[in-house]
mmCIF file with all atom_site columns, C-alpha atoms in Angstrom:
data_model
loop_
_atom_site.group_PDB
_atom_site.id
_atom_site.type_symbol
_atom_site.label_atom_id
_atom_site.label_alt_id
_atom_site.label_comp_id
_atom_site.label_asym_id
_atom_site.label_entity_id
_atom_site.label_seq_id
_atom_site.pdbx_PDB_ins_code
_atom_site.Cartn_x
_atom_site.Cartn_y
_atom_site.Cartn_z
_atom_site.occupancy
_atom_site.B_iso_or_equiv
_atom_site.pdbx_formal_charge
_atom_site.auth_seq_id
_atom_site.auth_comp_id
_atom_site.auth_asym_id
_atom_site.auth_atom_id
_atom_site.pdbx_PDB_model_num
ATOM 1  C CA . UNK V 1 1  ? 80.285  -93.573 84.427  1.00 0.00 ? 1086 UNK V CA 1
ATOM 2  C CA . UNK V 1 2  ? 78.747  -90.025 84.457  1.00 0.00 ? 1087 UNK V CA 1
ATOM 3  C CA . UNK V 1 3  ? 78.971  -88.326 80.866  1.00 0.00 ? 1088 UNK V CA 1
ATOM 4  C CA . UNK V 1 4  ? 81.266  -85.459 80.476  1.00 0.00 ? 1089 UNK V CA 1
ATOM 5  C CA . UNK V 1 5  ? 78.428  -82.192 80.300  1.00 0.00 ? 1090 UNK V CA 1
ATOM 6  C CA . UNK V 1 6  ? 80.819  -79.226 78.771  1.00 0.00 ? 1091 UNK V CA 1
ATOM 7  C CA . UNK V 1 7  ? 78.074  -77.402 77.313  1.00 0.00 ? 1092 UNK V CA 1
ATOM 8  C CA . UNK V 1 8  ? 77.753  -75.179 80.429  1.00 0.00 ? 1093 UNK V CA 1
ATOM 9  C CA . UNK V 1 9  ? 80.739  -73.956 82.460  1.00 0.00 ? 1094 UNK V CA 1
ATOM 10 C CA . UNK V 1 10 ? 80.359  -72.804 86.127  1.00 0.00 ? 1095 UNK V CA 1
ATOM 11 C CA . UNK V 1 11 ? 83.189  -70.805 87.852  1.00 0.00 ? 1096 UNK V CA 1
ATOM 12 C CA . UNK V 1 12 ? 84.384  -71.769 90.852  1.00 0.00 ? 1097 UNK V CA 1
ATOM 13 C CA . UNK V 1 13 ? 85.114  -69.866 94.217  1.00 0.00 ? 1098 UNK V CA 1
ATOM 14 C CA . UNK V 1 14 ? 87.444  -69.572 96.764  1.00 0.00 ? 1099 UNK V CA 1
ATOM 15 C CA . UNK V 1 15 ? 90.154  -72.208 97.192  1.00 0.00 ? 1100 UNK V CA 1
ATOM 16 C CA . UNK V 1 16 ? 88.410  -73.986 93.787  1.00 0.00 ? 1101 UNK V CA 1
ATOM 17 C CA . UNK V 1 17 ? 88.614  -71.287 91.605  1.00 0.00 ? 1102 UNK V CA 1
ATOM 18 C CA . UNK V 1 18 ? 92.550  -72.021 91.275  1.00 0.00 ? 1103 UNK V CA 1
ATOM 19 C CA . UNK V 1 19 ? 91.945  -76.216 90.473  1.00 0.00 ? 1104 UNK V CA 1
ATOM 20 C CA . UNK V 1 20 ? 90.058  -75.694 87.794  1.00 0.00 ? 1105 UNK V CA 1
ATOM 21 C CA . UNK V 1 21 ? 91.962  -73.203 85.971  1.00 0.00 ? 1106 UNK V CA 1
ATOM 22 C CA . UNK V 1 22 ? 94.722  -75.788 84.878  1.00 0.00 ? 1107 UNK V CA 1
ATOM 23 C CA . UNK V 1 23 ? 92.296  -78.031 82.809  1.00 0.00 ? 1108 UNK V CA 1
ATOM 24 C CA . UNK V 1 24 ? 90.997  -77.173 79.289  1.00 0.00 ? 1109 UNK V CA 1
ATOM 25 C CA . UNK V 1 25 ? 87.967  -78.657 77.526  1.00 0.00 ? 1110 UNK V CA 1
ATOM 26 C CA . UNK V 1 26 ? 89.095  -79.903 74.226  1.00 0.00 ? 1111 UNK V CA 1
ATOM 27 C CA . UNK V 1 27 ? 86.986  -80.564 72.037  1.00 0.00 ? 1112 UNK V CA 1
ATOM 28 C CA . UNK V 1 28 ? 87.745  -82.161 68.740  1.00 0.00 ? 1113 UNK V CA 1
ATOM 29 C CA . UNK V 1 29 ? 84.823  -79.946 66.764  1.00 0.00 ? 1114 UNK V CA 1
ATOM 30 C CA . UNK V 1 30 ? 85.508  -77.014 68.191  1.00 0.00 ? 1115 UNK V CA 1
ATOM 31 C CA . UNK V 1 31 ? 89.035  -76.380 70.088  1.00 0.00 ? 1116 UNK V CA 1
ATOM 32 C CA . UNK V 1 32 ? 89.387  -73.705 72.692  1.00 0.00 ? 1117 UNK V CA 1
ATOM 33 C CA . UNK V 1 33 ? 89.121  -70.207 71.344  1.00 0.00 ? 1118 UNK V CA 1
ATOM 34 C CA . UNK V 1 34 ? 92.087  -69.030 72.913  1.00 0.00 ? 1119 UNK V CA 1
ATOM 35 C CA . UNK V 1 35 ? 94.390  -71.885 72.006  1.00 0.00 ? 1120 UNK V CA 1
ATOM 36 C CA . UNK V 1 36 ? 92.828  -71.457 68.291  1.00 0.00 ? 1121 UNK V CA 1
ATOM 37 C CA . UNK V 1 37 ? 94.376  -68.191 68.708  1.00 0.00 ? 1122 UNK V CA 1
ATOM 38 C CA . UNK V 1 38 ? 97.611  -68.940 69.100  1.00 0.00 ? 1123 UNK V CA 1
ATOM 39 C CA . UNK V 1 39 ? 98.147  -71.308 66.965  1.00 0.00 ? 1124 UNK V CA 1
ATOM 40 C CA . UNK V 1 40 ? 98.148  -74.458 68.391  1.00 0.00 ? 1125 UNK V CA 1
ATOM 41 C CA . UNK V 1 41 ? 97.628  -77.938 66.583  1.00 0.00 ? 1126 UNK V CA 1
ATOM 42 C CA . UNK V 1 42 ? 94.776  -79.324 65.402  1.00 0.00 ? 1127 UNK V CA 1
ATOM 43 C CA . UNK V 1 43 ? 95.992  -82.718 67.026  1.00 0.00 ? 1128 UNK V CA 1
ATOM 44 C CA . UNK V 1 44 ? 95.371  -84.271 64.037  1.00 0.00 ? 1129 UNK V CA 1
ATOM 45 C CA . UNK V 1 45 ? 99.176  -84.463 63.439  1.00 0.00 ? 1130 UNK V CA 1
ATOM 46 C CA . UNK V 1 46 ? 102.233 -84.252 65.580  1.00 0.00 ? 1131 UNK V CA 1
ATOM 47 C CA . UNK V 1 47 ? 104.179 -80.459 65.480  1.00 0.00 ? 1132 UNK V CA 1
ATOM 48 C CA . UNK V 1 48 ? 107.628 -79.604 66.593  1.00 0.00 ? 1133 UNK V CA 1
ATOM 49 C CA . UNK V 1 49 ? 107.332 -76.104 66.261  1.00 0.00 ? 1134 UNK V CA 1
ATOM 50 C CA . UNK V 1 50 ? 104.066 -73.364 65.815  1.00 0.00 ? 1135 UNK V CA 1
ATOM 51 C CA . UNK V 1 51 ? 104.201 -70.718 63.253  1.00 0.00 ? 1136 UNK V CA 1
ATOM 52 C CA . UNK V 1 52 ? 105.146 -67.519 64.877  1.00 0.00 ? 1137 UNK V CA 1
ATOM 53 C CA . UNK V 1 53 ? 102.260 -64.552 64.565  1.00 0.00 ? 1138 UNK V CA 1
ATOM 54 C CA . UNK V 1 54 ? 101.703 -61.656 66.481  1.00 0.00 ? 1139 UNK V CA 1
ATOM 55 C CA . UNK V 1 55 ? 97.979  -60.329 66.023  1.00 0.00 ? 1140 UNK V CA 1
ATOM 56 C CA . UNK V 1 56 ? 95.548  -58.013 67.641  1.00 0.00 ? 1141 UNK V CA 1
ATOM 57 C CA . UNK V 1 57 ? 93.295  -60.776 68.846  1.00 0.00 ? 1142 UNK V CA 1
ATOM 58 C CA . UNK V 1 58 ? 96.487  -62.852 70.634  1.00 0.00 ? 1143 UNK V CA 1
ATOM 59 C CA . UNK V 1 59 ? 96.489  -59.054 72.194  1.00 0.00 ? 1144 UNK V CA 1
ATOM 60 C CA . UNK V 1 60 ? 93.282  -58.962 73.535  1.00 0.00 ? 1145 UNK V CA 1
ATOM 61 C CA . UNK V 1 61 ? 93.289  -62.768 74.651  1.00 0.00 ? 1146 UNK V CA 1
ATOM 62 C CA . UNK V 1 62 ? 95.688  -62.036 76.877  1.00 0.00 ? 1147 UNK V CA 1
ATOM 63 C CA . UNK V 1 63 ? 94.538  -58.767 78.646  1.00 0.00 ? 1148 UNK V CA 1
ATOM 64 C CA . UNK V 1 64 ? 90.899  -59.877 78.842  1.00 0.00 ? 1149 UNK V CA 1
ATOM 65 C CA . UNK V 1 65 ? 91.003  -63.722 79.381  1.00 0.00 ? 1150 UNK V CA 1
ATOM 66 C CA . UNK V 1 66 ? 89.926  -64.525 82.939  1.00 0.00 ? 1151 UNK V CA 1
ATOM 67 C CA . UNK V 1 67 ? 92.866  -67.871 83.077  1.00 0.00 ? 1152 UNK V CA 1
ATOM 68 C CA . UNK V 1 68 ? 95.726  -64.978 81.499  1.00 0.00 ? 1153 UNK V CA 1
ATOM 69 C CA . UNK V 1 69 ? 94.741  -61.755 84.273  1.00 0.00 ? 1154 UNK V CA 1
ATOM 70 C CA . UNK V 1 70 ? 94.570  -64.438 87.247  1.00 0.00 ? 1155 UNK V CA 1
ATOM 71 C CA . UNK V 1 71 ? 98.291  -65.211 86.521  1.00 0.00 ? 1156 UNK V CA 1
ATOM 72 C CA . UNK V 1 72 ? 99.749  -61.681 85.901  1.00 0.00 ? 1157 UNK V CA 1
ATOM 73 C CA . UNK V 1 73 ? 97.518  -60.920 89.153  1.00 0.00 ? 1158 UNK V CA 1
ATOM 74 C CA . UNK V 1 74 ? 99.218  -63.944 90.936  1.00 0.00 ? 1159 UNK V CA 1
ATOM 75 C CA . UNK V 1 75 ? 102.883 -63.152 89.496  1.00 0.00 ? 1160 UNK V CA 1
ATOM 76 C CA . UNK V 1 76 ? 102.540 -59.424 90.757  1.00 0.00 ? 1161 UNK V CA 1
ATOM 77 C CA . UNK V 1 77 ? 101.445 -60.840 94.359  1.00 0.00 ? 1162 UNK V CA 1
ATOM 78 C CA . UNK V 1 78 ? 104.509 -63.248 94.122  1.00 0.00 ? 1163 UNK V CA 1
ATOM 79 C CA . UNK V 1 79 ? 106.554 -59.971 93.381  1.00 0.00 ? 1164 UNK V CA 1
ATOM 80 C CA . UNK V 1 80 ? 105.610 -58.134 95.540  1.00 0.00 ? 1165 UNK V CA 1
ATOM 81 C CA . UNK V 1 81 ? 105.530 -60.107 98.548  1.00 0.00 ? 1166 UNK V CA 1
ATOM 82 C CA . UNK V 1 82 ? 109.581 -60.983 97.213  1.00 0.00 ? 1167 UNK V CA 1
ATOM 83 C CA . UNK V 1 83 ? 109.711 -57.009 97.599  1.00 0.00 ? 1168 UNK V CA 1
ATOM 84 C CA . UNK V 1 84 ? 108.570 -57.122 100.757 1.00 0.00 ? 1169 UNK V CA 1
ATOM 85 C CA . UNK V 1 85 ? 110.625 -59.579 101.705 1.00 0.00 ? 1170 UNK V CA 1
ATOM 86 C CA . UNK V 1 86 ? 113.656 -59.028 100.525 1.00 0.00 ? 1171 UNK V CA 1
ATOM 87 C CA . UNK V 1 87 ? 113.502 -54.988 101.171 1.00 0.00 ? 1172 UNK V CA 1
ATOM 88 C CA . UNK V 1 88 ? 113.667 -53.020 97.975  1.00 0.00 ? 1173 UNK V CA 1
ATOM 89 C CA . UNK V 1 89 ? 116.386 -55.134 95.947  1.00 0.00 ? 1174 UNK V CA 1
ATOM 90 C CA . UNK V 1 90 ? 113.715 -57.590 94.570  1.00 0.00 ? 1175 UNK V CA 1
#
């Protein structure tokens, strides 16, 4: 079986650049920034609920993040191809 090489990350194109967007590299040294962010687990331990926080860097996760803008660009597509669709009522 091939070893799992995370240390470098190539983007994808096209059609592919959409499959690999639902997988994350976890890492039990060194999570994923972004999910570090927002308070997620250290999977050490089981949680029902995350603390709630609201800071600057959640902020700028979110507008600058390549996985975060390819979903608000998708979701306004979706819109406004419903617009289009459905006349101006959407």
């Amino acid at each position: 079986m091939k070893e799992s090489d995370t240390q470098q990350y190539f983007q994808e194109h096209g059609d592919k650049l959409y499959r690999r967007s639902l997988y994350t590299f976890w890492k039990r040294s060194a999570p994923p920034p972004s999910m570090e962010l927002f308070n997620a687990s250290t999977r050490e331990q089981c949680t029902v609920r995350r603390e709630r926080t609201n800071t600057p860097l959640q902020a700028l996760v979110v507008m600058n993040d390549p996985q975060f803008v390819e979903a608000a660009r998708n979701l306004a597509q979706r819109a406004l191809n419903a617009q289009s669709r459905f006349g101006r009522k959407a």
